[in-house]
Amino acid sequence: MSASISSEKMSRTEWRATSGLASIYGLRMFGLFVILPVFAFYAEHLPGGDNYTLVGIALGAYGLTQAILQIPMGWLSDRIGRKPVIYFGLLLFAVGSFVAALADDIYWVIFGRIIQGAGAISAAIMALAADLTREEHRTKAMAVIGMTIGAVFALSLAVAPALNQWIGVPGIFAMTGILALAAILIVKLFVPDPHISRFHSDTEASTDSLGSVLRNAQLLRLNYGIFALHATLMALWLLVPLTLREAGMAVEDHWQIYLPVLFFSMVLVIPAIIYGEKKARLKQVFVAAIALLLCGQIFLAMTVDTIQGTMFALLIFFAAFNLLEASLPSLISKIAPVGAKGTAIGVYSSTQFLGAFAGAAVGGYLMEHHGNLGLYAFCSGLLALWFILAYTMKAPAAVRSKMYHVQEMDKGKSQQLSEQLAALSGVREALVLANERVAYLKVDMAGFDEESVNKLLEDKEGEANGFSQ
């Protein structure tokens, strides 16, 4: 079998694994997203819910435990298996959902949300997806999972007001728990078991790479960015639903704002993403999106009295938000060292959840003690600092990541092959990891000669086969 990238489509098993894992991720994220537009209304009727600090902590508490446990849960899946960790995480998420559903005060809701976040299975799901897909199709599998998250985010915000009217927030929490239990069945009955489970540098965090990733100034800027993005998002969910109600819109009609805003915001960002990638203008698009996000947030503060004004401000905000949410992982991939991509993504993802907690908790505190103006000032400060950090960052190279399967070899030969690959035209970085049987390359968007890579790997495979005979 050739060591080069295959032109075959994803196999039935790979599609089954990808769709199954995407649905699990989607069911779980639906449960986290769906309460965002309605939780502020529910909290008003809970003992302790008149304290905005506690409301903010309840809204974002899942992010704290998620941020702390996500990488360790991924490491645990390397030791005891992917599926056991996913089962345990989904069970925790279900328990937390039922605790929140039965809560009779804000403190029990906080406790339930903490348990929900402890079911931190994101890293284990990504590792299982890597186990079940070939190198040439792994990016496609991750893209499907990513698109599922985006679609679920839009769907959950659109249906939340109707669900709140039909079953209330306790019913939504209970439904979330049931969906988590259903996800366990999907993992058991639908997602294949991997024949071999091994560490994957492109999807998992490594202790060896952690220090270098945390010291990388460019990655730190991006990590601050995802922190600020989700902190702002969660802080605003404490205020936007109340703003729409005070402007005269019934709670059950809020979907009429969220649905068109989210739909058109996603449509608007597609040309910008294509332009940034194709024209190697990703930094310019990225910085412009942060400026637009800041404008959208300021417009929200200025248009609190009108439904139309709030809708326009939300359109600007979510167009920028969706563009940044899509651009940040691409920038991480371009900037991270070729052998530390999984570690960089793991730190980035943990920082994202930490931002969700901090934004909701600090936003609630500021609303409690300084009113709405304090919350808007906090969000504006976060985004203004992000704009400065992004504006002064180095423009990322116009590169993309490639993966190739290689034959088993010793460490010396893998080092030699890494050097040979790095010397080929259009290859910026190359790392062959013998234990993973994978060659990781970072290559130019233009000028990369893939045929030379294929030929070199085929020659090496032929040499290995000849030697073994």
mmCIF file of N, CA, C and O in Angstrom, residues 4 92 112 132 151 157 201 228 245 252 303 327 332 385 400 404 423 462 465:
data_model
loop_
_atom_site.group_PDB
_atom_site.id
_atom_site.type_symbol
_atom_site.label_atom_id
_atom_site.label_comp_id
_atom_site.label_asym_id
_atom_site.label_seq_id
_atom_site.Cartn_x
_atom_site.Cartn_y
_atom_site.Cartn_z
ATOM 1 N N SER A 4 1.590 7.415 0.313
ATOM 2 C CA SER A 4 1.085 8.747 -0.033
ATOM 3 C C SER A 4 -0.379 8.873 0.319
ATOM 4 O O SER A 4 -1.070 7.913 0.607
ATOM 5 N N LEU A 92 -21.908 11.960 33.854
ATOM 6 C CA LEU A 92 -21.777 13.138 34.710
ATOM 7 C C LEU A 92 -22.622 14.294 34.186
ATOM 8 O O LEU A 92 -23.286 14.994 34.964
ATOM 9 N N GLY A 112 -25.368 21.860 39.920
ATOM 10 C CA GLY A 112 -25.670 21.049 38.740
ATOM 11 C C GLY A 112 -24.821 21.448 37.541
ATOM 12 O O GLY A 112 -24.322 20.584 36.797
ATOM 13 N N LEU A 132 -10.332 6.506 14.618
ATOM 14 C CA LEU A 132 -11.246 5.843 13.687
ATOM 15 C C LEU A 132 -11.183 6.388 12.258
ATOM 16 O O LEU A 132 -11.944 5.941 11.400
ATOM 17 N N ALA A 151 -23.883 24.611 13.824
ATOM 18 C CA ALA A 151 -25.304 24.450 13.519
ATOM 19 C C ALA A 151 -26.125 24.288 14.797
ATOM 20 O O ALA A 151 -27.230 24.851 14.915
ATOM 21 N N LEU A 157 -30.244 28.399 20.084
ATOM 22 C CA LEU A 157 -30.694 29.750 20.415
ATOM 23 C C LEU A 157 -32.052 30.055 19.799
ATOM 24 O O LEU A 157 -32.863 30.782 20.380
ATOM 25 N N SER A 201 -0.708 13.417 17.872
ATOM 26 C CA SER A 201 -0.191 14.761 18.163
ATOM 27 C C SER A 201 -1.045 15.868 17.562
ATOM 28 O O SER A 201 -0.981 17.012 18.015
ATOM 29 N N ALA A 228 -11.514 36.208 25.477
ATOM 30 C CA ALA A 228 -12.302 37.438 25.402
ATOM 31 C C ALA A 228 -13.593 37.237 24.611
ATOM 32 O O ALA A 228 -14.641 37.782 24.977
ATOM 33 N N ARG A 245 -36.886 42.098 26.305
ATOM 34 C CA ARG A 245 -38.155 42.119 27.042
ATOM 35 C C ARG A 245 -38.522 43.541 27.453
ATOM 36 O O ARG A 245 -39.686 43.956 27.314
ATOM 37 N N GLU A 252 -41.470 34.680 24.482
ATOM 38 C CA GLU A 252 -41.689 33.572 23.552
ATOM 39 C C GLU A 252 -41.470 33.982 22.091
ATOM 40 O O GLU A 252 -41.396 33.117 21.206
ATOM 41 N N THR A 303 -28.485 50.843 21.787
ATOM 42 C CA THR A 303 -29.808 50.606 21.184
ATOM 43 C C THR A 303 -30.723 49.795 22.097
ATOM 44 O O THR A 303 -31.602 49.073 21.616
ATOM 45 N N SER A 327 -12.161 31.523 12.314
ATOM 46 C CA SER A 327 -10.787 31.898 11.981
ATOM 47 C C SER A 327 -9.775 31.457 13.032
ATOM 48 O O SER A 327 -8.636 31.098 12.701
ATOM 49 N N ILE A 332 -4.576 29.017 14.837
ATOM 50 C CA ILE A 332 -3.855 28.121 15.758
ATOM 51 C C ILE A 332 -3.076 27.088 14.963
ATOM 52 O O ILE A 332 -1.894 26.821 15.221
ATOM 53 N N LEU A 385 -8.626 45.469 24.150
ATOM 54 C CA LEU A 385 -7.303 44.883 24.365
ATOM 55 C C LEU A 385 -7.020 43.817 23.319
ATOM 56 O O LEU A 385 -5.889 43.722 22.797
ATOM 57 N N ARG A 400 -0.651 25.387 5.257
ATOM 58 C CA ARG A 400 -1.670 24.448 5.701
ATOM 59 C C ARG A 400 -0.971 23.199 6.219
ATOM 60 O O ARG A 400 0.197 22.958 5.924
ATOM 61 N N TYR A 404 0.641 12.292 6.597
ATOM 62 C CA TYR A 404 0.887 11.125 5.765
ATOM 63 C C TYR A 404 1.203 9.933 6.652
ATOM 64 O O TYR A 404 1.923 10.056 7.655
ATOM 65 N N ALA A 423 13.347 19.352 3.510
ATOM 66 C CA ALA A 423 14.161 19.920 2.429
ATOM 67 C C ALA A 423 13.408 20.007 1.111
ATOM 68 O O ALA A 423 13.894 20.637 0.158
ATOM 69 N N GLY A 462 9.204 1.290 -0.098
ATOM 70 C CA GLY A 462 9.807 0.221 -0.905
ATOM 71 C C GLY A 462 11.081 -0.291 -0.266
ATOM 72 O O GLY A 462 11.327 -1.502 -0.238
ATOM 73 N N ASN A 465 10.107 -2.453 2.713
ATOM 74 C CA ASN A 465 9.557 -3.753 2.284
ATOM 75 C C ASN A 465 10.665 -4.653 1.748
ATOM 76 O O ASN A 465 10.699 -5.853 2.004
#
